[in-house]
Amino acid sequence: MSTLKKTSLELFRLRKTLNTLATKEGRGTELVSLYVPPGKQISDVISTLRDEYGTASNIKSTTTRKNVMDAIVKVQQRLKLFKEPPETGLVIFCGAILQNGPGSERIETYVIMPPEPIHIYLYRCDARFHTEHLQEMLREKETYGILLIDASDATFATLQGRRLEIVRKMTSGVPGKTRAGGQSARRYERLRDMRLQEYFTRVGRHADETFLPIENFKGLILGGPGPTKYDFEKGDYLNYTFKEKIIDVIDTSYVEEQGVKEIVEKAPEIMRKVRYIEEKELMKQFLYEIGHDTGMVTYGEDEVRKSLQMGAVRTLLLSDGLDSSRVTVKCNACGYQEQRTVKNQALTSLGQELSGKSCPKCNASASVAAETQDIVDELAQLAEYTNANVEVISGETEEGQMLKNSFGGIAALLRFKSQG
């Protein structure tokens, strides 16, 4: 991509790769992790690896020595494909991975373009791959603060990516506007105003405690029923850094959790870059088309696949909870091929099933699983052929759960109505 902003599909693929790498194990310290930041001279890195190769030749264990030296050579070969590191840097993982117990090691190499520029130069040999620096990049860092306030209560919440969290609730202790018996109206109002100012001061202090420690704090949204929120905003109760970061003041019907949800519903244009909002908007559009029977959406693997092949898909929606692969079954006797979608836990038993099954074309028992591809990658590939957008929807949200459980985790918004 020409831009540093990564799509949900790219981030999903990276997250999946890192999860796989985290399960890899080597014998001793045989797994190489190399981080090359942008601007680093490739020739300098290759020179360092040459020195490490010399050092590895002194390892006493014959097997470990061979595996480390082989891994270093593989890394050098990959590096030579680059004149300079990509704009975000380059990460290479390589090593002898155990397949089925001791003696079954096989060299595996993974080349990754980080989602944002890396600032670390690292070479390390260990019994595991050091993925933590990339894992940190996948954390959604932009955080919005939400503060709901009226004369009775205040609620503090944060929205980070898809994670909406109620952090704190507090009550004001301010009496209502109805005057207590025996008090003059003027005196009662003075006492009430004094209690309200004290309450506003407490809210401001709690806002400091809640929001100031947050790194990458993007902005604050104020909300609540009635004019109290405006009185609070105009006063000198918030830290000056928050005053500069108030991005909207929104009317809500409630102050507690329901009010926080109102804010999220009412503020998509403000927080459109937050993935939580983006996914809600995508699913809202999908459900609208379903509910109004417009014919401009489809769902289910078979129907979506047909629409992809017709070029009818505008946006492909895939659940990150999909746990299937597309398998190409091939007959080695006559070359006949067919494709199946198989649950990942059933992949190991597929070979046994095929060994006892006759080919529908030549009747020979020579069918094998020739190729296996993750269902998300396979469908995304079909979408990319026709320039359809691909959105991977998290199962962490209510809408994401609905996509997975009610629509099979595969759906599409269409460019035009598919026929038949």
GROMACS .gro file of C-alpha atoms in nm:
model
  420
    1MET     CA    1   0.000   0.000   0.000
    2SER     CA    2   0.111   0.355  -0.066
    3THR     CA    3  -0.029   0.482   0.260
    4LEU     CA    4   0.072   0.383   0.611
    5LYS     CA    5  -0.294   0.333   0.713
    6LYS     CA    6  -0.365  -0.038   0.709
    7THR     CA    7  -0.699  -0.195   0.627
    8SER     CA    8  -0.885  -0.422   0.866
    9LEU     CA    9  -0.793  -0.716   0.638
   10GLU     CA   10  -0.419  -0.640   0.657
   11LEU     CA   11  -0.431  -0.603   1.034
   12PHE     CA   12  -0.631  -0.927   1.063
   13ARG     CA   13  -0.371  -1.111   0.856
   14LEU     CA   14  -0.086  -0.970   1.061
   15ARG     CA   15  -0.256  -1.057   1.389
   16LYS     CA   16  -0.316  -1.411   1.268
   17THR     CA   17   0.046  -1.450   1.155
   18LEU     CA   18   0.177  -1.326   1.490
   19ASN     CA   19  -0.053  -1.564   1.678
   20THR     CA   20   0.086  -1.848   1.468
   21LEU     CA   21   0.446  -1.738   1.528
   22ALA     CA   22   0.383  -1.725   1.902
   23THR     CA   23   0.317  -2.101   1.897
   24LYS     CA   24   0.643  -2.188   1.718
   25GLU     CA   25   0.920  -2.350   1.921
   26GLY     CA   26   1.279  -2.435   1.847
   27ARG     CA   27   1.548  -2.643   2.013
   28GLY     CA   28   1.764  -2.425   2.236
   29THR     CA   29   1.830  -2.081   2.088
   30GLU     CA   30   1.778  -2.156   1.720
   31LEU     CA   31   1.505  -1.908   1.620
   32VAL     CA   32   1.621  -1.577   1.467
   33SER     CA   33   1.423  -1.253   1.508
   34LEU     CA   34   1.544  -0.953   1.307
   35TYR     CA   35   1.393  -0.601   1.317
   36VAL     CA   36   1.528  -0.350   1.064
   37PRO     CA   37   1.396   0.008   1.103
   38PRO     CA   38   1.341   0.237   0.802
   39GLY     CA   39   1.658   0.422   0.708
   40LYS     CA   40   1.889   0.142   0.823
   41GLN     CA   41   2.141   0.038   0.557
   42ILE     CA   42   2.071  -0.318   0.437
   43SER     CA   43   2.444  -0.363   0.374
   44ASP     CA   44   2.516  -0.288   0.742
   45VAL     CA   45   2.262  -0.547   0.854
   46ILE     CA   46   2.407  -0.812   0.621
   47SER     CA   47   2.754  -0.734   0.758
   48THR     CA   48   2.624  -0.784   1.114
   49LEU     CA   49   2.470  -1.117   1.014
   50ARG     CA   50   2.802  -1.222   0.863
   51ASP     CA   51   2.965  -1.163   1.202
   52GLU     CA   52   2.684  -1.355   1.375
   53TYR     CA   53   2.739  -1.643   1.133
   54GLY     CA   54   3.103  -1.656   1.240
   55THR     CA   55   3.002  -1.653   1.606
   56ALA     CA   56   2.748  -1.932   1.546
   57SER     CA   57   3.023  -2.154   1.405
   58ASN     CA   58   3.158  -2.185   1.761
   59ILE     CA   59   2.835  -2.339   1.900
   60LYS     CA   60   2.922  -2.678   2.051
   61SER     CA   61   2.601  -2.864   1.963
   62THR     CA   62   2.626  -2.985   1.602
   63THR     CA   63   2.249  -2.967   1.546
   64THR     CA   64   2.208  -2.622   1.703
   65ARG     CA   65   2.511  -2.489   1.516
   66LYS     CA   66   2.377  -2.611   1.181
   67ASN     CA   67   2.024  -2.481   1.244
   68VAL     CA   68   2.139  -2.133   1.354
   69MET     CA   69   2.382  -2.099   1.063
   70ASP     CA   70   2.116  -2.215   0.815
   71ALA     CA   71   1.868  -1.963   0.957
   72ILE     CA   72   2.120  -1.677   0.929
   73VAL     CA   73   2.187  -1.766   0.564
   74LYS     CA   74   1.812  -1.769   0.489
   75VAL     CA   75   1.771  -1.426   0.652
   76GLN     CA   76   2.064  -1.289   0.449
   77GLN     CA   77   1.905  -1.421   0.130
   78ARG     CA   78   1.577  -1.245   0.208
   79LEU     CA   79   1.752  -0.920   0.296
   80LYS     CA   80   1.932  -0.916  -0.040
   81LEU     CA   81   1.592  -0.884  -0.210
   82PHE     CA   82   1.564  -0.531  -0.066
   83LYS     CA   83   1.771  -0.229  -0.172
   84GLU     CA   84   1.649  -0.053   0.141
   85PRO     CA   85   1.395  -0.126   0.415
   86PRO     CA   86   1.029  -0.046   0.330
   87GLU     CA   87   0.881   0.279   0.466
   88THR     CA   88   0.774   0.108   0.790
   89GLY     CA   89   1.080  -0.112   0.823
   90LEU     CA   90   1.124  -0.485   0.787
   91VAL     CA   91   1.090  -0.780   1.026
   92ILE     CA   92   1.216  -1.131   0.949
   93PHE     CA   93   1.161  -1.442   1.159
   94CYS     CA   94   1.350  -1.757   1.065
   95GLY     CA   95   1.446  -2.081   1.233
   96ALA     CA   96   1.427  -2.458   1.256
   97ILE     CA   97   1.078  -2.542   1.378
   98LEU     CA   98   0.993  -2.874   1.538
   99GLN     CA   99   0.738  -3.064   1.327
  100ASN     CA  100   0.690  -3.400   1.499
  101GLY     CA  101   0.941  -3.428   1.781
  102PRO     CA  102   1.324  -3.411   1.791
  103GLY     CA  103   1.494  -3.455   1.455
  104SER     CA  104   1.190  -3.332   1.257
  105GLU     CA  105   1.299  -2.966   1.240
  106ARG     CA  106   1.231  -2.768   0.924
  107ILE     CA  107   1.353  -2.416   0.843
  108GLU     CA  108   1.062  -2.170   0.821
  109THR     CA  109   1.094  -1.804   0.717
  110TYR     CA  110   0.844  -1.520   0.768
  111VAL     CA  111   0.890  -1.169   0.625
  112ILE     CA  112   0.663  -0.898   0.769
  113MET     CA  113   0.608  -0.533   0.681
  114PRO     CA  114   0.509  -0.363   1.010
  115PRO     CA  115   0.178  -0.168   1.017
  116GLU     CA  116   0.363   0.145   1.130
  117PRO     CA  117   0.731   0.248   1.138
  118ILE     CA  118   0.945   0.052   1.383
  119HIS     CA  119   1.212   0.233   1.584
  120ILE     CA  120   1.411  -0.065   1.705
  121TYR     CA  121   1.704  -0.249   1.548
  122LEU     CA  122   1.710  -0.599   1.691
  123TYR     CA  123   1.884  -0.926   1.618
  124ARG     CA  124   1.817  -1.211   1.856
  125CYS     CA  125   1.852  -1.589   1.867
  126ASP     CA  126   1.617  -1.756   2.112
  127ALA     CA  127   1.392  -2.057   2.165
  128ARG     CA  128   1.098  -1.841   2.050
  129PHE     CA  129   1.031  -1.563   1.800
  130HIS     CA  130   1.023  -1.214   1.951
  131THR     CA  131   0.689  -1.084   1.821
  132GLU     CA  132   0.609  -0.854   2.115
  133HIS     CA  133   0.722  -0.536   1.937
  134LEU     CA  134   0.477  -0.605   1.653
  135GLN     CA  135   0.203  -0.716   1.892
  136GLU     CA  136   0.226  -0.378   2.062
  137MET     CA  137   0.160  -0.206   1.729
  138LEU     CA  138  -0.169  -0.392   1.689
  139ARG     CA  139  -0.312  -0.237   2.002
  140GLU     CA  140  -0.563   0.031   1.905
  141LYS     CA  141  -0.406   0.330   2.069
  142GLU     CA  142  -0.644   0.618   1.999
  143THR     CA  143  -0.871   0.672   2.299
  144TYR     CA  144  -1.171   0.899   2.335
  145GLY     CA  145  -1.307   1.012   2.670
  146ILE     CA  146  -1.680   1.040   2.731
  147LEU     CA  147  -1.814   1.247   3.020
  148LEU     CA  148  -2.187   1.258   3.087
  149ILE     CA  149  -2.311   1.507   3.345
  150ASP     CA  150  -2.631   1.651   3.486
  151ALA     CA  151  -2.712   1.805   3.824
  152SER     CA  152  -2.755   1.461   3.984
  153ASP     CA  153  -2.495   1.226   3.837
  154ALA     CA  154  -2.181   1.199   3.625
  155THR     CA  155  -2.044   0.904   3.427
  156PHE     CA  156  -1.691   0.866   3.287
  157ALA     CA  157  -1.620   0.625   3.000
  158THR     CA  158  -1.347   0.553   2.746
  159LEU     CA  159  -1.374   0.433   2.388
  160GLN     CA  160  -1.058   0.273   2.249
  161GLY     CA  161  -1.098   0.101   1.915
  162ARG     CA  162  -1.383  -0.142   1.977
  163ARG     CA  163  -1.357  -0.136   2.355
  164LEU     CA  164  -1.618   0.075   2.532
  165GLU     CA  165  -1.560   0.088   2.909
  166ILE     CA  166  -1.753   0.260   3.186
  167VAL     CA  167  -1.472   0.378   3.413
  168ARG     CA  168  -1.644   0.566   3.695
  169LYS     CA  169  -1.983   0.687   3.818
  170MET     CA  170  -2.054   0.952   4.080
  171THR     CA  171  -2.350   1.130   4.236
  172SER     CA  172  -2.367   1.505   4.301
  173GLY     CA  173  -2.538   1.539   4.636
  174VAL     CA  174  -2.693   1.859   4.498
  175PRO     CA  175  -3.053   1.911   4.616
  176GLY     CA  176  -3.329   1.949   4.360
  177LYS     CA  177  -3.469   2.285   4.255
  178THR     CA  178  -3.775   2.246   4.479
  179ARG     CA  179  -3.716   2.460   4.788
  180ALA     CA  180  -3.714   2.294   5.130
  181GLY     CA  181  -3.981   2.423   5.373
  182GLY     CA  182  -3.882   2.718   5.592
  183GLN     CA  183  -3.599   2.846   5.369
  184SER     CA  184  -3.615   3.162   5.162
  185ALA     CA  185  -3.597   3.106   4.788
  186ARG     CA  186  -3.285   3.323   4.753
  187ARG     CA  187  -3.095   3.150   5.035
  188TYR     CA  188  -3.192   2.807   4.902
  189GLU     CA  189  -3.065   2.893   4.553
  190ARG     CA  190  -2.736   3.023   4.695
  191LEU     CA  191  -2.680   2.699   4.887
  192ARG     CA  192  -2.774   2.493   4.584
  193ASP     CA  193  -2.537   2.690   4.357
  194MET     CA  194  -2.256   2.642   4.608
  195ARG     CA  195  -2.314   2.264   4.617
  196LEU     CA  196  -2.326   2.260   4.236
  197GLN     CA  197  -1.989   2.439   4.208
  198GLU     CA  198  -1.838   2.189   4.453
  199TYR     CA  199  -1.982   1.905   4.245
  200PHE     CA  200  -1.839   2.051   3.922
  201THR     CA  201  -1.498   2.080   4.090
  202ARG     CA  202  -1.513   1.714   4.195
  203VAL     CA  203  -1.613   1.611   3.842
  204GLY     CA  204  -1.317   1.806   3.700
  205ARG     CA  205  -1.079   1.639   3.947
  206HIS     CA  206  -1.213   1.293   3.860
  207ALA     CA  207  -1.177   1.376   3.489
  208ASP     CA  208  -0.808   1.453   3.551
  209GLU     CA  209  -0.760   1.124   3.736
  210THR     CA  210  -0.947   0.925   3.470
  211PHE     CA  211  -0.823   1.076   3.144
  212LEU     CA  212  -0.483   1.242   3.205
  213PRO     CA  213  -0.289   0.912   3.244
  214ILE     CA  214  -0.420   0.783   2.908
  215GLU     CA  215  -0.162   0.779   2.631
  216ASN     CA  216  -0.282   0.880   2.283
  217PHE     CA  217  -0.587   1.057   2.427
  218LYS     CA  218  -0.771   1.176   2.116
  219GLY     CA  219  -1.045   1.395   2.256
  220LEU     CA  220  -1.331   1.440   2.502
  221ILE     CA  221  -1.703   1.429   2.430
  222LEU     CA  222  -1.938   1.593   2.680
  223GLY     CA  223  -2.298   1.485   2.705
  224GLY     CA  224  -2.606   1.473   2.922
  225PRO     CA  225  -2.966   1.593   2.941
  226GLY     CA  226  -3.044   1.962   2.995
  227PRO     CA  227  -2.813   2.264   3.026
  228THR     CA  228  -2.582   2.136   3.305
  229LYS     CA  229  -2.319   2.011   3.062
  230TYR     CA  230  -2.293   2.358   2.905
  231ASP     CA  231  -2.256   2.523   3.248
  232PHE     CA  232  -1.981   2.274   3.330
  233GLU     CA  233  -1.806   2.334   2.995
  234LYS     CA  234  -1.808   2.714   3.035
  235GLY     CA  235  -1.665   2.702   3.386
  236ASP     CA  236  -1.302   2.655   3.482
  237TYR     CA  237  -1.341   2.300   3.609
  238LEU     CA  238  -1.158   2.094   3.348
  239ASN     CA  239  -0.782   2.073   3.301
  240TYR     CA  240  -0.682   2.314   3.022
  241THR     CA  241  -0.563   2.023   2.805
  242PHE     CA  242  -0.916   1.879   2.810
  243LYS     CA  243  -1.072   2.217   2.735
  244GLU     CA  244  -0.873   2.216   2.411
  245LYS     CA  245  -0.977   1.859   2.333
  246ILE     CA  246  -1.355   1.887   2.373
  247ILE     CA  247  -1.465   1.772   2.029
  248ASP     CA  248  -1.842   1.794   2.080
  249VAL     CA  249  -2.118   1.851   2.334
  250ILE     CA  250  -2.413   1.619   2.277
  251ASP     CA  251  -2.765   1.601   2.421
  252THR     CA  252  -2.856   1.263   2.568
  253SER     CA  253  -3.165   1.136   2.746
  254TYR     CA  254  -2.964   0.957   3.014
  255VAL     CA  255  -2.649   1.005   3.221
  256GLU     CA  256  -2.550   0.646   3.295
  257GLU     CA  257  -2.463   0.353   3.066
  258GLN     CA  258  -2.759   0.412   2.836
  259GLY     CA  259  -2.640   0.769   2.788
  260VAL     CA  260  -2.290   0.648   2.697
  261LYS     CA  261  -2.443   0.427   2.428
  262GLU     CA  262  -2.640   0.728   2.304
  263ILE     CA  263  -2.313   0.918   2.264
  264VAL     CA  264  -2.163   0.635   2.061
  265GLU     CA  265  -2.473   0.625   1.838
  266LYS     CA  266  -2.486   1.002   1.790
  267ALA     CA  267  -2.119   1.073   1.729
  268PRO     CA  268  -2.006   0.859   1.434
  269GLU     CA  269  -1.895   1.161   1.231
  270ILE     CA  270  -1.663   1.265   1.516
  271MET     CA  271  -1.515   0.925   1.586
  272ARG     CA  272  -1.540   0.777   1.237
  273LYS     CA  273  -1.177   0.666   1.254
  274VAL     CA  274  -1.247   0.453   1.558
  275ARG     CA  275  -1.300   0.094   1.445
  276TYR     CA  276  -1.586   0.045   1.690
  277ILE     CA  277  -1.790   0.307   1.507
  278GLU     CA  278  -1.684   0.194   1.160
  279GLU     CA  279  -1.804  -0.159   1.228
  280LYS     CA  280  -2.134  -0.042   1.376
  281GLU     CA  281  -2.196   0.173   1.067
  282LEU     CA  282  -2.117  -0.113   0.827
  283MET     CA  283  -2.347  -0.354   1.009
  284LYS     CA  284  -2.617  -0.087   1.047
  285GLN     CA  285  -2.617  -0.039   0.670
  286PHE     CA  286  -2.624  -0.414   0.611
  287LEU     CA  287  -2.917  -0.464   0.851
  288TYR     CA  288  -3.105  -0.170   0.697
  289GLU     CA  289  -3.081  -0.328   0.351
  290ILE     CA  290  -3.192  -0.663   0.494
  291GLY     CA  291  -3.485  -0.509   0.680
  292HIS     CA  292  -3.606  -0.313   0.377
  293ASP     CA  293  -3.557  -0.607   0.139
  294THR     CA  294  -3.370  -0.389  -0.112
  295GLY     CA  295  -3.186  -0.679  -0.274
  296MET     CA  296  -2.861  -0.487  -0.226
  297VAL     CA  297  -2.710  -0.730   0.025
  298THR     CA  298  -2.647  -1.100   0.047
  299TYR     CA  299  -2.509  -1.340   0.307
  300GLY     CA  300  -2.396  -1.698   0.351
  301GLU     CA  301  -2.088  -1.844   0.185
  302ASP     CA  302  -2.252  -1.981  -0.131
  303GLU     CA  303  -2.453  -1.669  -0.210
  304VAL     CA  304  -2.165  -1.432  -0.137
  305ARG     CA  305  -1.927  -1.642  -0.346
  306LYS     CA  306  -2.168  -1.623  -0.644
  307SER     CA  307  -2.194  -1.245  -0.606
  308LEU     CA  308  -1.814  -1.214  -0.586
  309GLN     CA  309  -1.771  -1.414  -0.906
  310MET     CA  310  -2.026  -1.186  -1.079
  311GLY     CA  311  -1.841  -0.874  -0.963
  312ALA     CA  312  -2.153  -0.761  -0.777
  313VAL     CA  313  -1.992  -0.710  -0.435
  314ARG     CA  314  -1.911  -0.356  -0.322
  315THR     CA  315  -1.804  -0.442   0.035
  316LEU     CA  316  -1.731  -0.791   0.166
  317LEU     CA  317  -1.798  -0.836   0.540
  318LEU     CA  318  -1.608  -1.120   0.709
  319SER     CA  319  -1.611  -1.217   1.075
  320ASP     CA  320  -1.272  -1.253   1.240
  321GLY     CA  321  -1.420  -1.560   1.412
  322LEU     CA  322  -1.442  -1.763   1.089
  323ASP     CA  323  -1.265  -2.093   1.151
  324SER     CA  324  -1.270  -2.267   0.813
  325SER     CA  325  -1.044  -2.328   0.516
  326ARG     CA  326  -1.103  -2.370   0.143
  327VAL     CA  327  -0.952  -2.701   0.035
  328THR     CA  328  -0.874  -2.803  -0.323
  329VAL     CA  329  -0.926  -3.179  -0.354
  330LYS     CA  330  -0.739  -3.331  -0.648
  331CYS     CA  331  -0.739  -3.680  -0.798
  332ASN     CA  332  -0.380  -3.780  -0.872
  333ALA     CA  333  -0.502  -4.040  -1.124
  334CYS     CA  334  -0.705  -3.823  -1.364
  335GLY     CA  335  -0.645  -3.466  -1.243
  336TYR     CA  336  -1.008  -3.402  -1.147
  337GLN     CA  337  -1.042  -3.116  -0.894
  338GLU     CA  338  -1.312  -2.985  -0.665
  339GLN     CA  339  -1.319  -2.735  -0.381
  340ARG     CA  340  -1.464  -2.774  -0.035
  341THR     CA  341  -1.501  -2.553   0.270
  342VAL     CA  342  -1.386  -2.747   0.577
  343LYS     CA  343  -1.380  -2.652   0.945
  344ASN     CA  344  -1.020  -2.621   1.058
  345GLN     CA  345  -1.060  -2.885   1.328
  346ALA     CA  346  -1.171  -3.131   1.057
  347LEU     CA  347  -0.866  -3.078   0.835
  348THR     CA  348  -0.664  -3.355   0.999
  349SER     CA  349  -0.937  -3.613   0.938
  350LEU     CA  350  -0.993  -3.502   0.577
  351GLY     CA  351  -0.700  -3.708   0.450
  352GLN     CA  352  -0.847  -4.028   0.599
  353GLU     CA  353  -1.185  -3.947   0.447
  354LEU     CA  354  -1.035  -3.893   0.101
  355SER     CA  355  -0.824  -4.211   0.109
  356GLY     CA  356  -1.133  -4.428   0.116
  357LYS     CA  357  -1.336  -4.230  -0.138
  358SER     CA  358  -1.353  -4.290  -0.513
  359CYS     CA  359  -1.298  -4.007  -0.761
  360PRO     CA  360  -1.635  -3.908  -0.915
  361LYS     CA  361  -1.471  -3.894  -1.260
  362CYS     CA  362  -1.245  -4.202  -1.281
  363ASN     CA  363  -1.345  -4.402  -0.968
  364ALA     CA  364  -0.982  -4.428  -0.857
  365SER     CA  365  -0.903  -4.391  -0.486
  366ALA     CA  366  -0.633  -4.131  -0.549
  367SER     CA  367  -0.780  -3.808  -0.411
  368VAL     CA  368  -0.569  -3.581  -0.189
  369ALA     CA  369  -0.599  -3.236  -0.036
  370ALA     CA  370  -0.373  -3.053  -0.284
  371GLU     CA  371  -0.410  -2.701  -0.146
  372THR     CA  372  -0.552  -2.543   0.169
  373GLN     CA  373  -0.623  -2.171   0.215
  374ASP     CA  374  -0.783  -1.985   0.504
  375ILE     CA  375  -1.142  -1.892   0.412
  376VAL     CA  376  -1.088  -1.523   0.492
  377ASP     CA  377  -0.784  -1.502   0.264
  378GLU     CA  378  -0.957  -1.699  -0.013
  379LEU     CA  379  -1.273  -1.484  -0.016
  380ALA     CA  380  -1.068  -1.164   0.020
  381GLN     CA  381  -0.867  -1.271  -0.285
  382LEU     CA  382  -1.188  -1.308  -0.486
  383ALA     CA  383  -1.297  -0.963  -0.369
  384GLU     CA  384  -0.966  -0.805  -0.468
  385TYR     CA  385  -1.002  -0.934  -0.826
  386THR     CA  386  -1.305  -0.704  -0.870
  387ASN     CA  387  -1.179  -0.415  -0.651
  388ALA     CA  388  -1.437  -0.485  -0.381
  389ASN     CA  389  -1.364  -0.349  -0.034
  390VAL     CA  390  -1.295  -0.607   0.236
  391GLU     CA  391  -1.384  -0.544   0.600
  392VAL     CA  392  -1.298  -0.790   0.877
  393ILE     CA  393  -1.550  -0.742   1.158
  394SER     CA  394  -1.451  -0.815   1.517
  395GLY     CA  395  -1.656  -1.054   1.728
  396GLU     CA  396  -1.602  -0.824   2.029
  397THR     CA  397  -1.904  -0.608   1.940
  398GLU     CA  398  -2.273  -0.695   1.947
  399GLU     CA  399  -2.290  -0.634   1.572
  400GLY     CA  400  -1.988  -0.857   1.513
  401GLN     CA  401  -2.151  -1.137   1.709
  402MET     CA  402  -2.465  -1.093   1.499
  403LEU     CA  403  -2.266  -1.124   1.175
  404LYS     CA  404  -2.105  -1.446   1.295
  405ASN     CA  405  -2.401  -1.614   1.464
  406SER     CA  406  -2.696  -1.498   1.251
  407PHE     CA  407  -2.538  -1.467   0.906
  408GLY     CA  408  -2.261  -1.729   0.913
  409GLY     CA  409  -1.983  -1.473   0.938
  410ILE     CA  410  -1.993  -1.396   0.564
  411ALA     CA  411  -2.200  -1.116   0.410
  412ALA     CA  412  -2.179  -0.849   0.141
  413LEU     CA  413  -2.308  -0.508   0.042
  414LEU     CA  414  -2.373  -0.513  -0.334
  415ARG     CA  415  -2.304  -0.279  -0.624
  416PHE     CA  416  -2.612  -0.406  -0.804
  417LYS     CA  417  -2.883  -0.665  -0.750
  418SER     CA  418  -2.772  -1.015  -0.840
  419GLN     CA  419  -3.006  -1.197  -1.073
  420GLY     CA  420  -3.179  -1.519  -0.966
   0.00000   0.00000   0.00000
